[in-house]
Short mmCIF file of C-alpha atoms and ligand atoms in Angstrom, two decimals:
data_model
loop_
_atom_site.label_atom_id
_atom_site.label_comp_id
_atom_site.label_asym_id
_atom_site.label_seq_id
_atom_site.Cartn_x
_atom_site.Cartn_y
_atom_site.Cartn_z
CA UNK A 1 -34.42 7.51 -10.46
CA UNK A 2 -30.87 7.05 -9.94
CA UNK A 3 -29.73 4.39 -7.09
CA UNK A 4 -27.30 3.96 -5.25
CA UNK A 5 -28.37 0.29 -3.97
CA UNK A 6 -25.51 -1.24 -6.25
CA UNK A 7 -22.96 1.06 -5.14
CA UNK A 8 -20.53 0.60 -2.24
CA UNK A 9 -20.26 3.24 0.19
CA UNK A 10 -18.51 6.76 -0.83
CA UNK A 11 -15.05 6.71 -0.64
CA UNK A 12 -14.42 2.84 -1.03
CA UNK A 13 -13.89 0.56 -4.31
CA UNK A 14 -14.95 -2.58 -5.08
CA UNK A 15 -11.62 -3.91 -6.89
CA UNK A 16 -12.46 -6.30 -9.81
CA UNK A 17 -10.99 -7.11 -13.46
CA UNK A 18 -8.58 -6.02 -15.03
CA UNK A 19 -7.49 -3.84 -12.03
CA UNK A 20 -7.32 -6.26 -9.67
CA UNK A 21 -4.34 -7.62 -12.22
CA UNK A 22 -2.12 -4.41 -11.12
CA UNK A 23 -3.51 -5.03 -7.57
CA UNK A 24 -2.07 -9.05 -7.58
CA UNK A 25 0.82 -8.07 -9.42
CA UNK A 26 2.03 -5.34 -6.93
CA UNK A 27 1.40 -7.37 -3.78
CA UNK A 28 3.28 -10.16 -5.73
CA UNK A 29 6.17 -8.38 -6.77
CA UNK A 30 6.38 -6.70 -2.78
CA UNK A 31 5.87 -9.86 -1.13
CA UNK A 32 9.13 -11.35 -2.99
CA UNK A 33 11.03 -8.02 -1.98
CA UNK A 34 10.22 -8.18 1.33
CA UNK A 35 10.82 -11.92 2.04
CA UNK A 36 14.57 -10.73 0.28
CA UNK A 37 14.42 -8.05 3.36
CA UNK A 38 14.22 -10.69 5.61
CA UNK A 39 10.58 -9.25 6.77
CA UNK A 40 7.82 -11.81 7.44
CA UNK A 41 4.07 -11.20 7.26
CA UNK A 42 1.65 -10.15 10.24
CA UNK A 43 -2.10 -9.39 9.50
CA UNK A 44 -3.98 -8.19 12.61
CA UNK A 45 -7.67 -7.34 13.12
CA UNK A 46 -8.75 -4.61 11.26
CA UNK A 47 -11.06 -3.86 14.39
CA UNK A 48 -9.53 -2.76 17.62
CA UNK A 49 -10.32 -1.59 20.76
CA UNK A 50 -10.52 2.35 20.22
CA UNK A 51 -7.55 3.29 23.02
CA UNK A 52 -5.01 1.06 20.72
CA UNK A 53 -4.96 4.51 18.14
CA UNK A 54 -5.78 6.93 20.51
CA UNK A 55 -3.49 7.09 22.95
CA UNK A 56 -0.29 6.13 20.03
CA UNK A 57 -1.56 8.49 16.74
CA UNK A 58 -2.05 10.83 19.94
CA UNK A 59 -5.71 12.62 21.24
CA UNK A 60 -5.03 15.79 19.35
CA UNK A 61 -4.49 14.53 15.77
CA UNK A 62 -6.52 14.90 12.52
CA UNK A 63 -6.87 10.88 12.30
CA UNK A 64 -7.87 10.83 16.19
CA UNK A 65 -9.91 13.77 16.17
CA UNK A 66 -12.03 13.76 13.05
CA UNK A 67 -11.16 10.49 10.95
CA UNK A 68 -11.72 7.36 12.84
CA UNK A 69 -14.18 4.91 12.48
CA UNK A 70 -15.44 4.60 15.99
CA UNK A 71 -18.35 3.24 17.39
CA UNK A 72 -19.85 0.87 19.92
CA UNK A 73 -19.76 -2.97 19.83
CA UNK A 74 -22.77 -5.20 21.52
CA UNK A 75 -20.88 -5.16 24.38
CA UNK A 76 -21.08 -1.36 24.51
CA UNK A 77 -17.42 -1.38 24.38
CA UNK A 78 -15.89 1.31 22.06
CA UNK A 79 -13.84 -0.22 19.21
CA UNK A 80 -12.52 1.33 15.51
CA UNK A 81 -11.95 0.52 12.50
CA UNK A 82 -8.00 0.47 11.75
CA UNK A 83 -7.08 4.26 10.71
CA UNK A 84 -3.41 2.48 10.10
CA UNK A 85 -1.60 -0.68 11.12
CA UNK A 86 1.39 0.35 13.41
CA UNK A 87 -0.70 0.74 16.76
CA UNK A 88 -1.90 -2.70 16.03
CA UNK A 89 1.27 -4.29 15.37
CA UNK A 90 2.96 -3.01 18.44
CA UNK A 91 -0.68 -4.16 20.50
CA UNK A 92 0.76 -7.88 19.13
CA UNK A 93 4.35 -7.32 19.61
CA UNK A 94 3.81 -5.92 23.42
CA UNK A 95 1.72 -8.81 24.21
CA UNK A 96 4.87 -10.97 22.92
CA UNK A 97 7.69 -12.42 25.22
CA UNK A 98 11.09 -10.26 24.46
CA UNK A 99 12.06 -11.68 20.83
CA UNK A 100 9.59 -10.05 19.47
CA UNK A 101 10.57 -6.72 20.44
CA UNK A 102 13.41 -7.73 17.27
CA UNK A 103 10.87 -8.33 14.90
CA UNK A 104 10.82 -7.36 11.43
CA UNK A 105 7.36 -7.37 10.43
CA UNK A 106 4.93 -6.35 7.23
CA UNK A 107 1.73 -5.64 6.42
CA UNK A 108 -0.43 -5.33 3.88
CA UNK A 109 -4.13 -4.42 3.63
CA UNK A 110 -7.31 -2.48 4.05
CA UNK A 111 -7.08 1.19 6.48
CA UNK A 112 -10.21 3.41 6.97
CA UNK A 113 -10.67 6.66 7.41
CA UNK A 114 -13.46 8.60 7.46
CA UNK A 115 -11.60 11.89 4.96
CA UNK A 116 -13.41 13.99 2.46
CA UNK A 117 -13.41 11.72 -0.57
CA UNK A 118 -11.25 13.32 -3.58
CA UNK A 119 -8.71 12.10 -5.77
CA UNK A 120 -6.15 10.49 -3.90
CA UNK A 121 -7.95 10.63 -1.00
CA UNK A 122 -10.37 7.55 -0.01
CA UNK A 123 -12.46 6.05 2.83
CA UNK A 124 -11.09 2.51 2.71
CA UNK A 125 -7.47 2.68 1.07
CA UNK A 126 -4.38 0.20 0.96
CA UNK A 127 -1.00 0.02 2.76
CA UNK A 128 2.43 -1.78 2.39
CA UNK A 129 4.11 -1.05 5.27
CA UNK A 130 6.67 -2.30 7.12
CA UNK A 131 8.40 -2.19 10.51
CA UNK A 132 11.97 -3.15 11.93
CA UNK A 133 11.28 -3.22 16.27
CA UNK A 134 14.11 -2.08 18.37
CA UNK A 135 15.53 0.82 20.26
CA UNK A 136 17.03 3.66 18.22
CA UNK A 137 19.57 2.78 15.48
CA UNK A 138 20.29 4.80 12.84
CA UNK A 139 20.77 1.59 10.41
CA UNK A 140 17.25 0.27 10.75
CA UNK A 141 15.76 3.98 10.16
CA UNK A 142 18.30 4.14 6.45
CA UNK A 143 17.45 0.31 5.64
CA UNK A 144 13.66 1.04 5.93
CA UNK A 145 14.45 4.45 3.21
CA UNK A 146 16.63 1.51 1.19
CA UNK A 147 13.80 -0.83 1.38
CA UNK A 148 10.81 2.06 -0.32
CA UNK A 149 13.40 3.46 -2.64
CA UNK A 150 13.94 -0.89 -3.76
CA UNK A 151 10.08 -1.51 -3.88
CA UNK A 152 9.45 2.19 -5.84
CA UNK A 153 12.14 1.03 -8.16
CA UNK A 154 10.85 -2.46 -8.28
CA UNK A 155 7.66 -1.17 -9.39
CA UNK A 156 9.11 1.10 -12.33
CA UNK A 157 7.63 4.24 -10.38
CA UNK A 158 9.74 7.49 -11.53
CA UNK A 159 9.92 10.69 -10.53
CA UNK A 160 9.24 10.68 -6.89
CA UNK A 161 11.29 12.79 -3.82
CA UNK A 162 12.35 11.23 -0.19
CA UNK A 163 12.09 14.26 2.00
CA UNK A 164 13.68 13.46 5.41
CA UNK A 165 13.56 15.64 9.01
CA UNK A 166 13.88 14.71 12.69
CA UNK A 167 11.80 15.34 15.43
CA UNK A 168 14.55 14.31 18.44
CA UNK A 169 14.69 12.50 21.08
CA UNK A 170 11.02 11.89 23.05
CA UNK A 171 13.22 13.84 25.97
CA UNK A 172 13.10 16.78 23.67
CA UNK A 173 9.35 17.16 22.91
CA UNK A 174 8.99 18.83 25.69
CA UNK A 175 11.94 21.66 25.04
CA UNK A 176 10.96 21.61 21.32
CA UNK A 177 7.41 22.29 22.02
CA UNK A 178 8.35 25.25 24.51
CA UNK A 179 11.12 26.57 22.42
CA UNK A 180 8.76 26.56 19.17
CA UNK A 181 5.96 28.41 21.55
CA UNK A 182 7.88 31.07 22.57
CA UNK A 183 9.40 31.63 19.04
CA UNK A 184 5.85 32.01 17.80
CA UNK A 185 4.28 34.01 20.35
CA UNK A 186 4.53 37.16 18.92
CA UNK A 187 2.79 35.86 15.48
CA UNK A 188 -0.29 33.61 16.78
CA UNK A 189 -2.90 36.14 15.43
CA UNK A 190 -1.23 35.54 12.08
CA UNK A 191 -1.60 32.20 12.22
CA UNK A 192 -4.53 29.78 11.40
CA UNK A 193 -7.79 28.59 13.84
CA UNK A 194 -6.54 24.85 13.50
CA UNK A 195 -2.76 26.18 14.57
CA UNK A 196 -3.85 28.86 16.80
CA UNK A 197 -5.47 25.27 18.39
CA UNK A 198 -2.22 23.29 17.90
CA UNK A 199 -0.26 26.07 19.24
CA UNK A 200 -1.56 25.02 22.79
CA UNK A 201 -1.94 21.14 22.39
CA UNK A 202 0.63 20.51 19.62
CA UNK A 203 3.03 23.25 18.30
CA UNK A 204 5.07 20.80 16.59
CA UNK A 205 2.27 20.40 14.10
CA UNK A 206 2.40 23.78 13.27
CA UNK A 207 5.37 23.75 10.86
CA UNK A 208 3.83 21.50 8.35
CA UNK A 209 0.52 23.30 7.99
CA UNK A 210 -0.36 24.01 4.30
CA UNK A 211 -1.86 27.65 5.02
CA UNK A 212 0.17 30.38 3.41
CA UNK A 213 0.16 32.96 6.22
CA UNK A 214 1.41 29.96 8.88
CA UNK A 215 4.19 29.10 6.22
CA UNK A 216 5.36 32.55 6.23
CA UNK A 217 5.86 32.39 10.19
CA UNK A 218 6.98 29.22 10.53
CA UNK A 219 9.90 29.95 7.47
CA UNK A 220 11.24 32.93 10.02
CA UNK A 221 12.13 30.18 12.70
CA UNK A 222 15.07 28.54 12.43
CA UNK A 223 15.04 24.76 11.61
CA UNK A 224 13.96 22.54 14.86
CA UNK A 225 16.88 20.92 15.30
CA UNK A 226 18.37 23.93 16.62
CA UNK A 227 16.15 23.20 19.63
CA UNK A 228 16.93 19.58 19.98
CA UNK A 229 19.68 17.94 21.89
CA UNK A 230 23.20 17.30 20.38
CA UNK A 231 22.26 13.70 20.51
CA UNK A 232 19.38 14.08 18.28
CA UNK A 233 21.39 16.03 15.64
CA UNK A 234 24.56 13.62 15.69
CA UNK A 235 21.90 10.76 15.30
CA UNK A 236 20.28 12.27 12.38
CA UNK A 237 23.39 13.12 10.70
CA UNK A 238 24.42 9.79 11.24
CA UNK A 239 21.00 8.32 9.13
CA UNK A 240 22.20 10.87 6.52
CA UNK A 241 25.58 9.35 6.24
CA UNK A 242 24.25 6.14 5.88
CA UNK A 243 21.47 6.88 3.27
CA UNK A 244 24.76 8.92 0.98
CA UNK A 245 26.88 5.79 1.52
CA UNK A 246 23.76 3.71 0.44
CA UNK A 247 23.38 5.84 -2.35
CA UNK A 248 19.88 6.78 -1.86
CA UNK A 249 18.94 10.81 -2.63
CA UNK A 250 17.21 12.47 0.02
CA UNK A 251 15.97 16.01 0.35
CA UNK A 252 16.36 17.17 4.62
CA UNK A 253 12.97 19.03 4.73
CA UNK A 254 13.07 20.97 8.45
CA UNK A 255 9.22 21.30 8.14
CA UNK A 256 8.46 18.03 7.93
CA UNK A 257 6.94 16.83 11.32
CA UNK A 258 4.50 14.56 10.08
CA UNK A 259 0.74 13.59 11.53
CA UNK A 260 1.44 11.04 13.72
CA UNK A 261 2.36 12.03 17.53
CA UNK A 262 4.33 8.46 17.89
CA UNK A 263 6.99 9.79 16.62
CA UNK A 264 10.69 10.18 17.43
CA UNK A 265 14.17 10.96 15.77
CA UNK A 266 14.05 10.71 11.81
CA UNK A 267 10.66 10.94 9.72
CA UNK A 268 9.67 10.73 6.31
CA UNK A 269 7.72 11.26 3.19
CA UNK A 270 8.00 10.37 -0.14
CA UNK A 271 5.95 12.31 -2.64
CA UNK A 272 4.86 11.75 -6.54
CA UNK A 273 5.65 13.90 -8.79
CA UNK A 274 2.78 12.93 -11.27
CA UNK A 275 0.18 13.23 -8.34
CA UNK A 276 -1.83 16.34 -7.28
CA UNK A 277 -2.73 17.55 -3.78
CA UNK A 278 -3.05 14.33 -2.28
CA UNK A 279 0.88 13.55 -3.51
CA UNK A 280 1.93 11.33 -0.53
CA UNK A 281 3.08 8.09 -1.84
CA UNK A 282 4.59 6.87 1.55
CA UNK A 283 5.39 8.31 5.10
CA UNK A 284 7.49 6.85 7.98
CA UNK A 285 9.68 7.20 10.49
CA UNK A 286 11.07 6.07 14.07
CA UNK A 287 8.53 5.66 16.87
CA UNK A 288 7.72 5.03 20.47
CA UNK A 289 4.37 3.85 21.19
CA UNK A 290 2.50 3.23 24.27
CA UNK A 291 0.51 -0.33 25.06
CA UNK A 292 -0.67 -0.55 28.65
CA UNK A 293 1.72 -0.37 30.59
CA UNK A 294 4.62 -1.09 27.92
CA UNK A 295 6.24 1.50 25.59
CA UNK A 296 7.28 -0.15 22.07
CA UNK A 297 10.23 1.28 19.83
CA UNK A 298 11.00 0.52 15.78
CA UNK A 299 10.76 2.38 12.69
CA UNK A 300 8.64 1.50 9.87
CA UNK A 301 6.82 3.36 7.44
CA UNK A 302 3.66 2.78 5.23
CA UNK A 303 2.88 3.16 1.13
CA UNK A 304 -0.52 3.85 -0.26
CA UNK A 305 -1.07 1.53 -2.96
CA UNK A 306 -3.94 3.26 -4.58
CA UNK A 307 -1.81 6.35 -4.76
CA UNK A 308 1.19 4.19 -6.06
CA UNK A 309 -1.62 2.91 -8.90
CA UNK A 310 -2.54 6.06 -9.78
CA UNK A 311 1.02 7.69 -10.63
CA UNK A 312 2.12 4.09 -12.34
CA UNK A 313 -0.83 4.57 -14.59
CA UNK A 314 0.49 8.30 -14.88
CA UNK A 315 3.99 6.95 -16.21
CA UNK A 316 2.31 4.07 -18.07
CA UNK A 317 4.24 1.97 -15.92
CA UNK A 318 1.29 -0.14 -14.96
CA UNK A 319 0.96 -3.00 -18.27
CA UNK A 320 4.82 -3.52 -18.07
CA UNK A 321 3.46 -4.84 -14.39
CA UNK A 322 1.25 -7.54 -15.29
CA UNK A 323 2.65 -10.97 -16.18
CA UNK A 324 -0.52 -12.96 -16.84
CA UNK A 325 -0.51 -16.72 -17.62
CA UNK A 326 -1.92 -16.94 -21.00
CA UNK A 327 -5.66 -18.18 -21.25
CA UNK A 328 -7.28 -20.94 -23.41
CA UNK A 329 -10.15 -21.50 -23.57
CA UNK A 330 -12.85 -24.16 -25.04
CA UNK A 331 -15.16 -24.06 -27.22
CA UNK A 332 -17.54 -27.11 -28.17
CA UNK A 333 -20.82 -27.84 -30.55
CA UNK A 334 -22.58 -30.79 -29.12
CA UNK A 335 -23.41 -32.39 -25.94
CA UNK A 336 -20.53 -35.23 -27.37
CA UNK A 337 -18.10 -32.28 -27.47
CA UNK A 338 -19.12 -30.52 -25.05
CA UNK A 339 -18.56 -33.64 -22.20
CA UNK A 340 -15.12 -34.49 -23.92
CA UNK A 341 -14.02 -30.76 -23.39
CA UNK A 342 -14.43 -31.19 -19.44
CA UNK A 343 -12.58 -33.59 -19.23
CA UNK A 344 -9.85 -31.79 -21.51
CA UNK A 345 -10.15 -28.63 -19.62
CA UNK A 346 -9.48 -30.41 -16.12
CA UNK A 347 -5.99 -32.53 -17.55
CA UNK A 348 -4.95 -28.99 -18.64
CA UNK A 349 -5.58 -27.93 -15.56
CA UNK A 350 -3.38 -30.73 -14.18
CA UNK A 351 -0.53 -29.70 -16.31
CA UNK A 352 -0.89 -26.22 -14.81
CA UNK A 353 -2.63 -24.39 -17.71
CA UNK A 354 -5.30 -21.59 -17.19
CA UNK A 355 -8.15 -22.68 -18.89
CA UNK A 356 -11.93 -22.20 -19.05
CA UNK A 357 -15.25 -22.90 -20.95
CA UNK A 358 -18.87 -21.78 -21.56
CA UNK A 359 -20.69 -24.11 -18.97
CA UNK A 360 -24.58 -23.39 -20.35
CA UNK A 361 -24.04 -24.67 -24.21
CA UNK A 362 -24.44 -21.46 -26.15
CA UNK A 363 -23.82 -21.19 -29.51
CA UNK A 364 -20.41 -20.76 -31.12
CA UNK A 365 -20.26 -17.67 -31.62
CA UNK A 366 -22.07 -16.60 -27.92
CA UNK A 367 -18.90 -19.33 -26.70
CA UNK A 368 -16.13 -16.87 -28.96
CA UNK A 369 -18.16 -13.67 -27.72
CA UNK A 370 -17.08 -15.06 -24.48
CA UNK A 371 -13.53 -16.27 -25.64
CA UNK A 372 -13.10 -12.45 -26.66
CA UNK A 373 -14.12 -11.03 -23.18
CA UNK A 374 -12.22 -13.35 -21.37
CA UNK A 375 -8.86 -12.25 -23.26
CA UNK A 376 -8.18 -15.61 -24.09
CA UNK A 377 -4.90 -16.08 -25.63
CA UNK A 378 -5.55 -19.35 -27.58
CA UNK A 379 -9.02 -21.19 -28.45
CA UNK A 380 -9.54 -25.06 -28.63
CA UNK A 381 -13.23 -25.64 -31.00
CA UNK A 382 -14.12 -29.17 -31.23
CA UNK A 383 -17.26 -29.61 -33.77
CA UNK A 384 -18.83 -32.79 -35.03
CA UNK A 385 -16.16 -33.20 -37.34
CA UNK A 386 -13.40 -32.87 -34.94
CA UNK A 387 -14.89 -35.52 -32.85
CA UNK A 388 -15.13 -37.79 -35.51
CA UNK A 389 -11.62 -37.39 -37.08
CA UNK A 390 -10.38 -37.33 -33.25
CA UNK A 391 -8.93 -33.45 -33.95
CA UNK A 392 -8.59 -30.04 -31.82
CA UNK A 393 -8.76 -26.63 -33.51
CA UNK A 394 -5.98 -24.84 -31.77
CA UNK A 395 -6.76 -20.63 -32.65
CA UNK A 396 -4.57 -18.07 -31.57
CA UNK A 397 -6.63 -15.14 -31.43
CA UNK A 398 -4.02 -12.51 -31.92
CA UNK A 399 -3.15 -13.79 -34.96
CA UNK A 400 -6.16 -15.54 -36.37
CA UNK A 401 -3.91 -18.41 -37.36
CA UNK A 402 -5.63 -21.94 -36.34
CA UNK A 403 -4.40 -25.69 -36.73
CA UNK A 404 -5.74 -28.70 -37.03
CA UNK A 405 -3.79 -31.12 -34.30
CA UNK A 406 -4.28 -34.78 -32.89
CA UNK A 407 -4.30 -35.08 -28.99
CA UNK A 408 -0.47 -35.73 -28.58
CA UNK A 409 0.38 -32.56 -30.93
CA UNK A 410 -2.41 -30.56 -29.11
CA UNK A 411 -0.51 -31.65 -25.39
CA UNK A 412 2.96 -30.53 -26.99
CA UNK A 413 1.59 -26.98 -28.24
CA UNK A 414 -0.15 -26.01 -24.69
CA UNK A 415 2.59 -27.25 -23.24
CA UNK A 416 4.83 -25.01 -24.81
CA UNK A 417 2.15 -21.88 -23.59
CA UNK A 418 2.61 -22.74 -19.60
CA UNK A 419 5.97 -21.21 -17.85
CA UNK A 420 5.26 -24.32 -15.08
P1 HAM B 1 0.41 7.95 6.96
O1 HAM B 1 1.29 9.03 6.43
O2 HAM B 1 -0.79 8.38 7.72
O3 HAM B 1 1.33 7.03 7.83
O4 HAM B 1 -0.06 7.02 5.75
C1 HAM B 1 0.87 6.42 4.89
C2 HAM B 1 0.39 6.50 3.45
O5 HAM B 1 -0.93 5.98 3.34
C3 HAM B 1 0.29 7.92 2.89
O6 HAM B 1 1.55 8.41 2.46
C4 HAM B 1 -0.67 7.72 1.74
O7 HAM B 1 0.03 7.23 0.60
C5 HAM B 1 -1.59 6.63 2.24
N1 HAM B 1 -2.87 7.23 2.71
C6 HAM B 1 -3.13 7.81 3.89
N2 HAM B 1 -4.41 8.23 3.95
C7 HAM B 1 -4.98 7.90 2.76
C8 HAM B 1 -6.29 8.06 2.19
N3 HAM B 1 -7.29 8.62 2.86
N4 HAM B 1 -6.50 7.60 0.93
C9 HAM B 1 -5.50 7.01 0.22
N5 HAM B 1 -4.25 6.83 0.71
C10 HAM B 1 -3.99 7.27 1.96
C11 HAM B 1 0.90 5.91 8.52
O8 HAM B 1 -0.17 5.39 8.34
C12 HAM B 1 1.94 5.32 9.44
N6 HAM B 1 1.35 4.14 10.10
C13 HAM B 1 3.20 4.95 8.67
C14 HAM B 1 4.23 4.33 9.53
C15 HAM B 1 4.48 3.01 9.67
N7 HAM B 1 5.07 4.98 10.31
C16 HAM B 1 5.85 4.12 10.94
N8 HAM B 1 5.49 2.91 10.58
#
């Protein structure tokens, strides 16, 4: 009978060779871009008390309503696993003295939560993401769009869309939300159970529902800035400006709200081309969020790196990734050899090559089986009659080519194969 026993639960990976190579090489590649962005690293728990998300992603949301993680911890205090890492972020920031409310901060790992499993879509999934702290300012909002557009292009990611909106000022939720109910109050019937729901608690949520018969309604009204405050508009415009001078294409999207309720002024997605339903590479936008008795501001925004995977491998952008040290590795017949190949293996190590060896004397060609699996770039066989003339076999195994070579001309060829 099948079994599951060996499997992890649905929804999450395990993440092993060779894709763990795109995995390094992306986190790589966006650690150097950020550290260029002047952003440093913060990794918080990824379990938190449960009012940290619920009262910031907001009590009426998918994530807060259905998708969390939540249960009890041996204290009997109620605590969940990380459906995203802004909340927690701003939980550090708040406790901070007032420097750290101009922090530019990143993030990068492990989010849960608890979605239908389908492509795209997974329990346990990955985010880069990325948040500048501070009141309102149209600059920080276009340098975060710079700063995806950089890593997408970093990456060799093509075909992808930045689709931008506002949601105003948090002073105009209010006359947004009333505005939107009374322009939809003739058509609730038409609409769908989840936004017949949201049309009480959230109305704002209605314009980016994916049902056809909502769309139709919601495509009557005219776009929501038209119920926001001049000061809303003239900021937004003024991130537009910015983003043209900057030179970064953007789509203005009036329908996009986004899922979150933390947010304020401008909001964002960027979509894949290549990807299917689940086509979200990256969302952000400005927030406020609430901490006690604090409220924090910034704007930030998040990628999924399993989505980001997915469309690289798409574009067969992926290989052109992965700049991998190449591997050599040794192969010995005798216990004589054998010994004198430790202590080879470790000075290469030294000198800052990647090297490695069968450890359980197997034959030759169980040692090349291995040599094979392991990629290895180069081989080093010492036999009885290379430790008797003193000699290394040096193989390169795309070629097939080998050489015989004393110990100095063996050091000046592996040399040559290390970029240290
Ligand atoms: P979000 O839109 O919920 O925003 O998630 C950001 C990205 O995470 C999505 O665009 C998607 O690529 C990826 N993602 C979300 N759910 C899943 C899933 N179940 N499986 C795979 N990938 C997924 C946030 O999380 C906000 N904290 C972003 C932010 C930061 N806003 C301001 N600062």
């Amino acid at each position: 009978m099948a079994t599951d026993q060996y499997q992890p639960l649905q929804g999450m990976s395990d993440l092993i060779a060779p894709e763990i190579d795109l995995w390094q090489a992306l986190e790589a590649r966006s650690r150097e871009l950020l550290d260029r962005y002047a952003f440093t690293e913060i990794r918080t728990p990824v379990l938190e008390r449960t009012s940290v998300f619920a009262r910031s992603i907001g009590d009426t949301t998918d994530i807060v309503q259905k998708e969390m993680y939540t249960f009890e911890d041996r204290g009997g205090r109620s605590v969940t696993l990380r459906p995203e890492a802004t909340a927690g972020v701003m939980r550090h920031v708040a406790g901070q003295g007032p420097e750290a409310l101009e922090s530019r901060l990143y993030y990068l790992g492990p989010m849960f939560r608890a979605e239908r499993p389908q492509a795209g879509r997974k329990r346990q999934f990955h985010q880069l993401g990325a948040e500048i702290l501070g009141p309102p300012n149209a600059a920080a909002d276009a340098e975060c769009i710079v700063l995806q557009k950089h890593l997408l292009d970093e990456w060799g990611l093509k075909d992808y869309r930045i689709r931008i909106n506002t949601r105003g000022l948090p002073e105009d939720r209010r006359s947004v939300g009333a505005a939107l109910r009374d322009a939809l109050s003739p058509s609730v019937s038409a609409l769908c159970e989840d936004c017949r729901r949201r049309y009480e608690t959230n109305p704002l949520r209605i314009l980016d529902c994916k049902n056809e018969s909502c769309g139709r309604e919601v495509d009557r009204l005219p776009p929501i800035t038209h119920f926001m405050s001049s000061e809303a508009r003239d900021y937004f415009q003024e991130v537009l400006r910015l983003l043209k001078r900057l030179d970064i294409p953007v789509e203005e999207q009036p329908r996009l709200v986004r899922g979150l309720d933390y947010y304020v002024h401008t909001v964002w997605e960027i979509t894949g081309t290549a990807l299917g339903a689940q086509d979200a590479i990256s969302g952000g936008g400005r927030y406020v969020i609430p901490i006690g008795e604090k409220e924090v501001e910034g704007v930030g925004f998040a990628m999924g790196l399993e989505r980001v995977m997915v469309a690289l491998r798409e574009q067969k952008a992926d290989r052109k990734l992965i700049s991998k040290r190449p591997k050599i590795w040794l192969i010995s017949a005798g216990t004589a050899a054998f010994e004198e190949n430790l202590v080879l293996m470790q000075s290469l190590r030294m000198r800052g090559l990647c090297c490695g060896m069968d450890l359980q004397g197997r034959s030759l060609k169980a040692q090349m089986r291995t040599a094979n699996r392991q990629s290895a770039a180069h081989v080093i066989i010492r036999g009885e009659q290379e430790m008797e003339r003193g000699t290394f076999v040096l193989k390169d195994m795309a070629t097939g080519e080998q050489e015989e070579l004393d110990m100095p001309g063996l050091m000046e060829r592996v040399q040559a194969l290390t970029p240290f």
